[in-house]
Coordinates of C-alpha atoms in Angstrom, one line a residue:
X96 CA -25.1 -39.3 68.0
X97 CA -22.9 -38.3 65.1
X98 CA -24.4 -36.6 62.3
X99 CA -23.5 -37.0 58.9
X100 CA -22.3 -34.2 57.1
X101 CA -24.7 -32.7 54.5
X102 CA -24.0 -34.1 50.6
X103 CA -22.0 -32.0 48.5
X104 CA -23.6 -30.6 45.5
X105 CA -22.5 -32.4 42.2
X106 CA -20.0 -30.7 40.2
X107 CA -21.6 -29.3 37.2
X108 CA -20.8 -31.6 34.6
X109 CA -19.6 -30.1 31.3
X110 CA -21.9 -30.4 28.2
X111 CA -20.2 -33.3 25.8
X112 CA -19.2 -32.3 22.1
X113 CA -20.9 -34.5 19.4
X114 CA -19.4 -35.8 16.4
X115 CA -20.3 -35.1 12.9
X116 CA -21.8 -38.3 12.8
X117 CA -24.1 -37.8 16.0
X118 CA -24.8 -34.4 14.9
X119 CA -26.2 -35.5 11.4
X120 CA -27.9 -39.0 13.3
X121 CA -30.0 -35.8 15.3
X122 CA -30.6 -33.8 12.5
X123 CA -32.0 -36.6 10.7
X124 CA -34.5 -37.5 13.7
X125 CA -35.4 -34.1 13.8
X126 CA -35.8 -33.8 10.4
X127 CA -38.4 -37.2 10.1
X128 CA -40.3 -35.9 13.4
X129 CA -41.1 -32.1 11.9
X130 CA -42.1 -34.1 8.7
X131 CA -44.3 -36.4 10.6
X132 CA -45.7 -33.7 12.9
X133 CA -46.3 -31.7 9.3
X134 CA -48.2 -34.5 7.8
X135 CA -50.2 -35.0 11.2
X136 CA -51.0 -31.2 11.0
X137 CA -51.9 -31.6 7.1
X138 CA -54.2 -34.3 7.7
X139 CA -55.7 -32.7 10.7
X140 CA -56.8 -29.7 8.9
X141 CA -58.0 -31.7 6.2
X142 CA -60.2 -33.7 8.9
X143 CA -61.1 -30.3 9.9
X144 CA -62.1 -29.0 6.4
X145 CA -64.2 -31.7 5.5
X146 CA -66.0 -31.8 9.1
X147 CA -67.0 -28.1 7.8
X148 CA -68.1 -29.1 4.8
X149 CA -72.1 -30.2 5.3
X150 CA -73.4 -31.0 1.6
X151 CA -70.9 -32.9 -0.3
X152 CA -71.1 -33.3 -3.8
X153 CA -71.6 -36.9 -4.7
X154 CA -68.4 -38.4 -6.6
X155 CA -69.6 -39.2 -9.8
X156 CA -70.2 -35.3 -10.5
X157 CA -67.3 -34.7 -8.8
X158 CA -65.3 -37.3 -11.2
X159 CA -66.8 -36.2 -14.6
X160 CA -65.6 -32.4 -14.9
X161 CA -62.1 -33.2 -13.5
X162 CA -61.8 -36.3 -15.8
X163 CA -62.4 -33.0 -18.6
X164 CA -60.0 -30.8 -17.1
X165 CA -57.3 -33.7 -17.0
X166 CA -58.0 -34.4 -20.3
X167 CA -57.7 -30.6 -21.7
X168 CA -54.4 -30.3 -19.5
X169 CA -52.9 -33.2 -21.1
X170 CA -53.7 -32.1 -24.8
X171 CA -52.0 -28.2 -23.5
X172 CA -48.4 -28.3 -23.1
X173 CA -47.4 -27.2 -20.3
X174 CA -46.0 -24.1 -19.7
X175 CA -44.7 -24.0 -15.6
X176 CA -45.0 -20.2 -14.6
X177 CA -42.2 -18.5 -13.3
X178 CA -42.0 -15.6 -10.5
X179 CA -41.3 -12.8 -12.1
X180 CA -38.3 -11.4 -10.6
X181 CA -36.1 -8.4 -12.0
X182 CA -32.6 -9.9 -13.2
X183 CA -29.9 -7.8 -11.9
X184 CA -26.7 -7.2 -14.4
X185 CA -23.5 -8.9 -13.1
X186 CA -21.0 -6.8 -11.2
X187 CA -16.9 -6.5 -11.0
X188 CA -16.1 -5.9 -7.6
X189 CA -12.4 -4.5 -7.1
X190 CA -10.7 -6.7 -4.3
X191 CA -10.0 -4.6 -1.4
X192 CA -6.0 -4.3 -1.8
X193 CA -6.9 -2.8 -5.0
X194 CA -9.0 0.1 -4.0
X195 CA -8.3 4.0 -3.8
X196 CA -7.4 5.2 -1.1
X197 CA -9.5 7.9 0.5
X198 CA -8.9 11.4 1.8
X199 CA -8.8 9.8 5.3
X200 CA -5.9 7.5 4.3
X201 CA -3.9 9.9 2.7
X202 CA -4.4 12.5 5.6
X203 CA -3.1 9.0 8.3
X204 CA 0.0 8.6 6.2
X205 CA 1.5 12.2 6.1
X206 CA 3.0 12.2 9.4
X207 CA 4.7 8.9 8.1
X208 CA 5.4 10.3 4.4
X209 CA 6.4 14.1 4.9
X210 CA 9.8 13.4 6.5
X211 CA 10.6 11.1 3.8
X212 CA 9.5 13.5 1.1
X213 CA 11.2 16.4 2.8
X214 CA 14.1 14.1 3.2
X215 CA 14.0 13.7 -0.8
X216 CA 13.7 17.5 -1.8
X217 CA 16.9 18.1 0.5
X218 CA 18.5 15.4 -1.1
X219 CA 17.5 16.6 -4.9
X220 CA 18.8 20.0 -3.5
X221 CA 22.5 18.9 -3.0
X222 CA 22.7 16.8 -5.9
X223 CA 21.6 19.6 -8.3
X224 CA 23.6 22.5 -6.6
X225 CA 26.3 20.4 -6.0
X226 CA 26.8 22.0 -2.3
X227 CA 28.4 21.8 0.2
X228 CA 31.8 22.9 -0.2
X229 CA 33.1 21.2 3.1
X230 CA 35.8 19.3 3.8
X231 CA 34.9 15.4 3.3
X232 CA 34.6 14.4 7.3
X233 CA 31.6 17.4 7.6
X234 CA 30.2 16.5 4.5
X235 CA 29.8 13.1 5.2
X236 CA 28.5 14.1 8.8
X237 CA 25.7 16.5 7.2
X238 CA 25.0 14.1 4.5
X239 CA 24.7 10.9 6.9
X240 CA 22.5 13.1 9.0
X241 CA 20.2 14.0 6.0
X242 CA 19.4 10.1 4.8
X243 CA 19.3 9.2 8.4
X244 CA 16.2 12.3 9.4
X245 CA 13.7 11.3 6.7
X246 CA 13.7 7.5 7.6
X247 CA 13.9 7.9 11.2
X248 CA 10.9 10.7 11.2
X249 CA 9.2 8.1 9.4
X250 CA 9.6 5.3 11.7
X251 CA 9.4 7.9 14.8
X252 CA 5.9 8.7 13.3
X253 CA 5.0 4.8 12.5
X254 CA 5.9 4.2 16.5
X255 CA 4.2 7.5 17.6
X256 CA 1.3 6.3 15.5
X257 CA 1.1 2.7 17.0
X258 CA 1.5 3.8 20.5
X259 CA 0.2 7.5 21.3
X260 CA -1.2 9.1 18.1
X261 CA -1.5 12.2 19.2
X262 CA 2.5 12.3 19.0
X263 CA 2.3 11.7 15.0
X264 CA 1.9 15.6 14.2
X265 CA 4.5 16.6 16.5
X266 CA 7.2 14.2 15.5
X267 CA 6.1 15.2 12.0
X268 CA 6.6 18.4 12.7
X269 CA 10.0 18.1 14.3
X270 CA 11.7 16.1 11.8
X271 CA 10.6 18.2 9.0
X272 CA 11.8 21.1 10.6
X273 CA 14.9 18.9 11.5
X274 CA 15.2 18.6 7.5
X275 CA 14.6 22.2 6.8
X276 CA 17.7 23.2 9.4
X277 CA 19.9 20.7 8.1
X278 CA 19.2 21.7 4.5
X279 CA 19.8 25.2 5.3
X280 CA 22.9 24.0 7.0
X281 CA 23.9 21.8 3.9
X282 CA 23.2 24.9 0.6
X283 CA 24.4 28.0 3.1

């Protein structure tokens, strides 16, 4: 005899997405049923309460002294108490792109800023002495080298920052002494 081969378990079966307007049909039935199972509770402790009451007062003397009180509450305006609550003052927030940088910051963008800044003083330096005395083709060679150390430091230390920032000090390091030997170079 031929067996048949076991069934195959069911492939699981992904869970469907509801619409907005199925999602809000379920909320609304779950809504009406807590409600319902909230007055069923109410009126199930209420049961219970007056089970535990044994002497009730009859309702006439009931009636009379909260036909006064209604009366007297009606001739009182009323006043609906509040929770007292302490008010707190309104505050400006500054938006984040506004705020100050802290010491953490600044220290993060001086491998990024000191080549550029030493690239700057060096620059100041040959405008005011009005060095070098070369001919033109070494001037221009020293003087293309000084523009191109402080960008390049910066965007060595950007990349040395973004991939291995341990790097940042050392190329920091380097292209500021880069600047200082090209300077040197440049006002000797």
């Amino acid at each position: 005899m031929v067996e048949a081969p076991p069934p195959r378990p069911a492939a699981p079966v992904a869970p469907r997405v509801l619409t907005g307007i199925e999602r809000t049909l379920i909320e609304q039935r779950l809504a009406a049923e807590r409600a319902a199972a909230q007055a069923a509770a109410e009126a199930e402790r209420a049961g219970a309460a007056a089970a535990v009451v044994s002497e009730a007062p009859s309702p006439a003397a009931v009636a009379e002294p909260a036909m006064a009180a209604a009366v007297e509450a009606a001739a009182t305006p009323a006043v609906m108490a509040r929770a007292g609550r302490r008010r707190e003052r309104a505050q400006w927030q500054r938006p984040a792109w506004l705020a100050v940088p802290g010491p953490a910051t600044v220290v993060a963008a001086l491998p990024i800023a000191l080549p550029l800044i030493g690239a700057g003083i060096a620059w100041t330096a040959v405008t005011v002495t009005g060095r070098p005395s070369l001919p033109v083709d070494e001037a221009r060679i020293l003087l293309t080298a000084l523009v191109l150390i402080g960008p390049l430091g910066a965007a060595a230390a950007v990349i040395a920052r973004t991939w291995y920032p341990r790097l940042g000090g050392l190329v920091m390091a380097s292209s500021v002494a880069a600047l200082a030997i090209l300077t040197r170079t440049i006002l000797a």
